[in-house]
């Protein structure tokens, strides 16, 4: 696990729910890989999660990762809330089913393969790579 990879992710939704898109950029040394996609009927939170999952699926082996997201839902969900959800049988503290549990479970399965530092960045604040993935996510939504 010697590689240090930077990943920026974003999700977008035209209507919520509505057409949605996700985008990610993976950066390793001087190499960059941009990926994106979309779905016809989804939510912004599902697209935020999908962006991270798709980015991690690109990696062929375990890595050290700085993962940047402007979604507190994703960052807090994977670093704080998921442990309680699992303990409660994928239910919230109020005993309601966890929204997007299918994607949370996929995300967790991918995160255990890597050493990830989760970093929140403010959206639309001029962060170069965050702006790139914002465009990728919007293009993903518009292409559906």
PDB file of C-alpha atoms in Angstrom:
ATOM      1  CA  UNK A   1       0.000   0.000   0.000  1.00  0.00           C
ATOM      2  CA  UNK A   2       2.659   2.513  -0.965  1.00  0.00           C
ATOM      3  CA  UNK A   3       0.805   4.521  -3.607  1.00  0.00           C
ATOM      4  CA  UNK A   4      -0.828   7.791  -2.544  1.00  0.00           C
ATOM      5  CA  UNK A   5      -3.777   8.543  -4.789  1.00  0.00           C
ATOM      6  CA  UNK A   6      -5.952  11.634  -4.678  1.00  0.00           C
ATOM      7  CA  UNK A   7      -9.600  11.202  -5.630  1.00  0.00           C
ATOM      8  CA  UNK A   8     -12.180  13.963  -6.044  1.00  0.00           C
ATOM      9  CA  UNK A   9     -15.842  13.009  -6.407  1.00  0.00           C
ATOM     10  CA  UNK A  10     -19.164  14.749  -6.946  1.00  0.00           C
ATOM     11  CA  UNK A  11     -22.783  13.978  -7.667  1.00  0.00           C
ATOM     12  CA  UNK A  12     -25.508  16.060  -9.267  1.00  0.00           C
ATOM     13  CA  UNK A  13     -29.229  15.790  -9.794  1.00  0.00           C
ATOM     14  CA  UNK A  14     -31.549  17.688 -12.152  1.00  0.00           C
ATOM     15  CA  UNK A  15     -34.515  17.634  -9.850  1.00  0.00           C
ATOM     16  CA  UNK A  16     -34.301  15.602  -6.673  1.00  0.00           C
ATOM     17  CA  UNK A  17     -35.315  12.970  -7.533  1.00  0.00           C
ATOM     18  CA  UNK A  18     -34.639  13.251 -11.235  1.00  0.00           C
ATOM     19  CA  UNK A  19     -31.911  12.670 -13.779  1.00  0.00           C
ATOM     20  CA  UNK A  20     -28.608  12.409 -11.979  1.00  0.00           C
ATOM     21  CA  UNK A  21     -24.930  12.213 -12.707  1.00  0.00           C
ATOM     22  CA  UNK A  22     -21.683  11.501 -10.958  1.00  0.00           C
ATOM     23  CA  UNK A  23     -18.086  12.359 -11.678  1.00  0.00           C
ATOM     24  CA  UNK A  24     -14.678  11.557 -10.287  1.00  0.00           C
ATOM     25  CA  UNK A  25     -11.058  12.260 -11.016  1.00  0.00           C
ATOM     26  CA  UNK A  26      -8.254  10.017  -9.819  1.00  0.00           C
ATOM     27  CA  UNK A  27      -4.809  11.587  -9.588  1.00  0.00           C
ATOM     28  CA  UNK A  28      -1.573   9.640  -9.173  1.00  0.00           C
ATOM     29  CA  UNK A  29       1.718  11.453  -9.706  1.00  0.00           C
ATOM     30  CA  UNK A  30       1.364  13.095 -13.138  1.00  0.00           C
ATOM     31  CA  UNK A  31      -1.504  10.837 -14.247  1.00  0.00           C
ATOM     32  CA  UNK A  32      -5.190  11.776 -14.143  1.00  0.00           C
ATOM     33  CA  UNK A  33      -8.224   9.651 -14.941  1.00  0.00           C
ATOM     34  CA  UNK A  34     -11.687  11.193 -15.264  1.00  0.00           C
ATOM     35  CA  UNK A  35     -14.802   9.038 -15.033  1.00  0.00           C
ATOM     36  CA  UNK A  36     -18.497   9.875 -15.068  1.00  0.00           C
ATOM     37  CA  UNK A  37     -21.944   8.453 -15.573  1.00  0.00           C
ATOM     38  CA  UNK A  38     -25.597   9.013 -14.893  1.00  0.00           C
ATOM     39  CA  UNK A  39     -28.988   7.535 -14.086  1.00  0.00           C
ATOM     40  CA  UNK A  40     -32.506   8.418 -15.229  1.00  0.00           C
ATOM     41  CA  UNK A  41     -34.269   8.533 -11.864  1.00  0.00           C
ATOM     42  CA  UNK A  42     -32.135   9.070  -8.778  1.00  0.00           C
ATOM     43  CA  UNK A  43     -31.206  11.511  -6.010  1.00  0.00           C
ATOM     44  CA  UNK A  44     -28.236  13.755  -5.365  1.00  0.00           C
ATOM     45  CA  UNK A  45     -27.137  11.613  -2.402  1.00  0.00           C
ATOM     46  CA  UNK A  46     -27.197   8.429  -4.476  1.00  0.00           C
ATOM     47  CA  UNK A  47     -25.052  10.131  -7.102  1.00  0.00           C
ATOM     48  CA  UNK A  48     -22.574  11.350  -4.456  1.00  0.00           C
ATOM     49  CA  UNK A  49     -22.235   7.761  -3.213  1.00  0.00           C
ATOM     50  CA  UNK A  50     -22.032   6.329  -6.737  1.00  0.00           C
ATOM     51  CA  UNK A  51     -19.172   8.690  -7.597  1.00  0.00           C
ATOM     52  CA  UNK A  52     -17.067   7.380  -4.718  1.00  0.00           C
ATOM     53  CA  UNK A  53     -17.915   3.734  -5.422  1.00  0.00           C
ATOM     54  CA  UNK A  54     -17.064   4.055  -9.122  1.00  0.00           C
ATOM     55  CA  UNK A  55     -13.774   5.802  -8.349  1.00  0.00           C
ATOM     56  CA  UNK A  56     -12.728   3.074  -5.918  1.00  0.00           C
ATOM     57  CA  UNK A  57     -13.714   0.365  -8.416  1.00  0.00           C
ATOM     58  CA  UNK A  58     -11.154   1.782 -10.866  1.00  0.00           C
ATOM     59  CA  UNK A  59      -8.294   0.896  -8.507  1.00  0.00           C
ATOM     60  CA  UNK A  60      -6.705  -2.466  -9.226  1.00  0.00           C
ATOM     61  CA  UNK A  61      -4.907  -2.864  -5.880  1.00  0.00           C
ATOM     62  CA  UNK A  62      -4.934  -1.529  -2.345  1.00  0.00           C
ATOM     63  CA  UNK A  63      -3.834   2.066  -2.006  1.00  0.00           C
ATOM     64  CA  UNK A  64      -3.443   4.992   0.343  1.00  0.00           C
ATOM     65  CA  UNK A  65      -6.025   7.540  -0.717  1.00  0.00           C
ATOM     66  CA  UNK A  66      -6.924  11.126   0.023  1.00  0.00           C
ATOM     67  CA  UNK A  67     -10.591  11.233  -0.965  1.00  0.00           C
ATOM     68  CA  UNK A  68     -12.108  14.684  -1.386  1.00  0.00           C
ATOM     69  CA  UNK A  69     -15.873  15.181  -1.358  1.00  0.00           C
ATOM     70  CA  UNK A  70     -18.138  18.182  -0.901  1.00  0.00           C
ATOM     71  CA  UNK A  71     -20.803  15.865   0.540  1.00  0.00           C
ATOM     72  CA  UNK A  72     -20.992  15.785   4.331  1.00  0.00           C
ATOM     73  CA  UNK A  73     -23.584  13.023   3.817  1.00  0.00           C
ATOM     74  CA  UNK A  74     -20.915  10.780   2.298  1.00  0.00           C
ATOM     75  CA  UNK A  75     -18.080  11.782   4.630  1.00  0.00           C
ATOM     76  CA  UNK A  76     -20.099  11.544   7.849  1.00  0.00           C
ATOM     77  CA  UNK A  77     -21.967   8.461   6.680  1.00  0.00           C
ATOM     78  CA  UNK A  78     -18.839   6.414   6.022  1.00  0.00           C
ATOM     79  CA  UNK A  79     -16.756   7.731   8.944  1.00  0.00           C
ATOM     80  CA  UNK A  80     -19.397   8.100  11.689  1.00  0.00           C
ATOM     81  CA  UNK A  81     -22.878   6.751  11.005  1.00  0.00           C
ATOM     82  CA  UNK A  82     -22.211   3.448   9.224  1.00  0.00           C
ATOM     83  CA  UNK A  83     -21.019   1.646  12.369  1.00  0.00           C
ATOM     84  CA  UNK A  84     -24.335   2.286  14.149  1.00  0.00           C
ATOM     85  CA  UNK A  85     -26.350   1.434  11.052  1.00  0.00           C
ATOM     86  CA  UNK A  86     -24.654  -1.951  10.760  1.00  0.00           C
ATOM     87  CA  UNK A  87     -25.069  -2.643  14.464  1.00  0.00           C
ATOM     88  CA  UNK A  88     -28.790  -1.787  14.163  1.00  0.00           C
ATOM     89  CA  UNK A  89     -29.348  -4.041  11.131  1.00  0.00           C
ATOM     90  CA  UNK A  90     -29.151  -1.145   8.650  1.00  0.00           C
ATOM     91  CA  UNK A  91     -31.590   0.975  10.613  1.00  0.00           C
ATOM     92  CA  UNK A  92     -31.130   4.500  11.906  1.00  0.00           C
ATOM     93  CA  UNK A  93     -31.188   5.456  15.575  1.00  0.00           C
ATOM     94  CA  UNK A  94     -34.940   6.062  15.049  1.00  0.00           C
ATOM     95  CA  UNK A  95     -35.303   2.450  13.812  1.00  0.00           C
ATOM     96  CA  UNK A  96     -36.085   3.552  10.248  1.00  0.00           C
ATOM     97  CA  UNK A  97     -34.399   1.815   7.309  1.00  0.00           C
ATOM     98  CA  UNK A  98     -31.185   3.531   6.236  1.00  0.00           C
ATOM     99  CA  UNK A  99     -31.699   5.348   2.944  1.00  0.00           C
ATOM    100  CA  UNK A 100     -29.427   4.122   0.166  1.00  0.00           C
ATOM    101  CA  UNK A 101     -28.279   1.128   2.224  1.00  0.00           C
ATOM    102  CA  UNK A 102     -27.531  -0.761  -1.001  1.00  0.00           C
ATOM    103  CA  UNK A 103     -24.936   1.832  -1.963  1.00  0.00           C
ATOM    104  CA  UNK A 104     -23.599   2.214   1.582  1.00  0.00           C
ATOM    105  CA  UNK A 105     -22.927  -1.527   1.661  1.00  0.00           C
ATOM    106  CA  UNK A 106     -21.162  -1.406  -1.714  1.00  0.00           C
ATOM    107  CA  UNK A 107     -19.110   1.571  -0.555  1.00  0.00           C
ATOM    108  CA  UNK A 108     -18.099  -0.147   2.651  1.00  0.00           C
ATOM    109  CA  UNK A 109     -17.008  -3.245   0.726  1.00  0.00           C
ATOM    110  CA  UNK A 110     -14.693  -1.082  -1.387  1.00  0.00           C
ATOM    111  CA  UNK A 111     -13.321   1.069   1.444  1.00  0.00           C
ATOM    112  CA  UNK A 112     -12.000  -1.887   3.449  1.00  0.00           C
ATOM    113  CA  UNK A 113      -9.527  -2.586   0.631  1.00  0.00           C
ATOM    114  CA  UNK A 114      -7.813   0.780   1.056  1.00  0.00           C
ATOM    115  CA  UNK A 115      -6.435   3.227   3.583  1.00  0.00           C
ATOM    116  CA  UNK A 116      -8.624   6.286   3.006  1.00  0.00           C
ATOM    117  CA  UNK A 117      -8.452   9.746   4.496  1.00  0.00           C
ATOM    118  CA  UNK A 118     -11.831  11.408   3.952  1.00  0.00           C
ATOM    119  CA  UNK A 119     -11.526  15.149   3.318  1.00  0.00           C
ATOM    120  CA  UNK A 120     -14.478  17.514   3.025  1.00  0.00           C
ATOM    121  CA  UNK A 121     -14.101  20.412   0.596  1.00  0.00           C
ATOM    122  CA  UNK A 122     -16.546  23.253   0.230  1.00  0.00           C
ATOM    123  CA  UNK A 123     -18.404  22.954  -3.063  1.00  0.00           C
ATOM    124  CA  UNK A 124     -18.292  25.781  -5.593  1.00  0.00           C
ATOM    125  CA  UNK A 125     -15.465  27.490  -3.730  1.00  0.00           C
ATOM    126  CA  UNK A 126     -12.844  27.530  -6.462  1.00  0.00           C
ATOM    127  CA  UNK A 127     -11.129  24.205  -5.698  1.00  0.00           C
ATOM    128  CA  UNK A 128      -9.813  23.267  -9.150  1.00  0.00           C
ATOM    129  CA  UNK A 129     -10.438  19.518  -9.028  1.00  0.00           C
ATOM    130  CA  UNK A 130     -13.763  19.868  -7.218  1.00  0.00           C
ATOM    131  CA  UNK A 131     -14.916  22.152 -10.037  1.00  0.00           C
ATOM    132  CA  UNK A 132     -13.826  19.551 -12.615  1.00  0.00           C
ATOM    133  CA  UNK A 133     -15.849  16.765 -10.985  1.00  0.00           C
ATOM    134  CA  UNK A 134     -18.817  19.108 -10.604  1.00  0.00           C
ATOM    135  CA  UNK A 135     -18.800  19.583 -14.382  1.00  0.00           C
ATOM    136  CA  UNK A 136     -18.410  15.826 -14.951  1.00  0.00           C
ATOM    137  CA  UNK A 137     -21.382  15.102 -12.673  1.00  0.00           C
ATOM    138  CA  UNK A 138     -23.589  17.697 -14.368  1.00  0.00           C
ATOM    139  CA  UNK A 139     -22.610  16.377 -17.801  1.00  0.00           C
ATOM    140  CA  UNK A 140     -23.442  12.858 -16.615  1.00  0.00           C
ATOM    141  CA  UNK A 141     -26.917  14.001 -15.583  1.00  0.00           C
ATOM    142  CA  UNK A 142     -27.504  15.964 -18.776  1.00  0.00           C
ATOM    143  CA  UNK A 143     -26.438  13.038 -20.980  1.00  0.00           C
ATOM    144  CA  UNK A 144     -29.301  10.836 -19.743  1.00  0.00           C
TER     145      UNK A 144
END
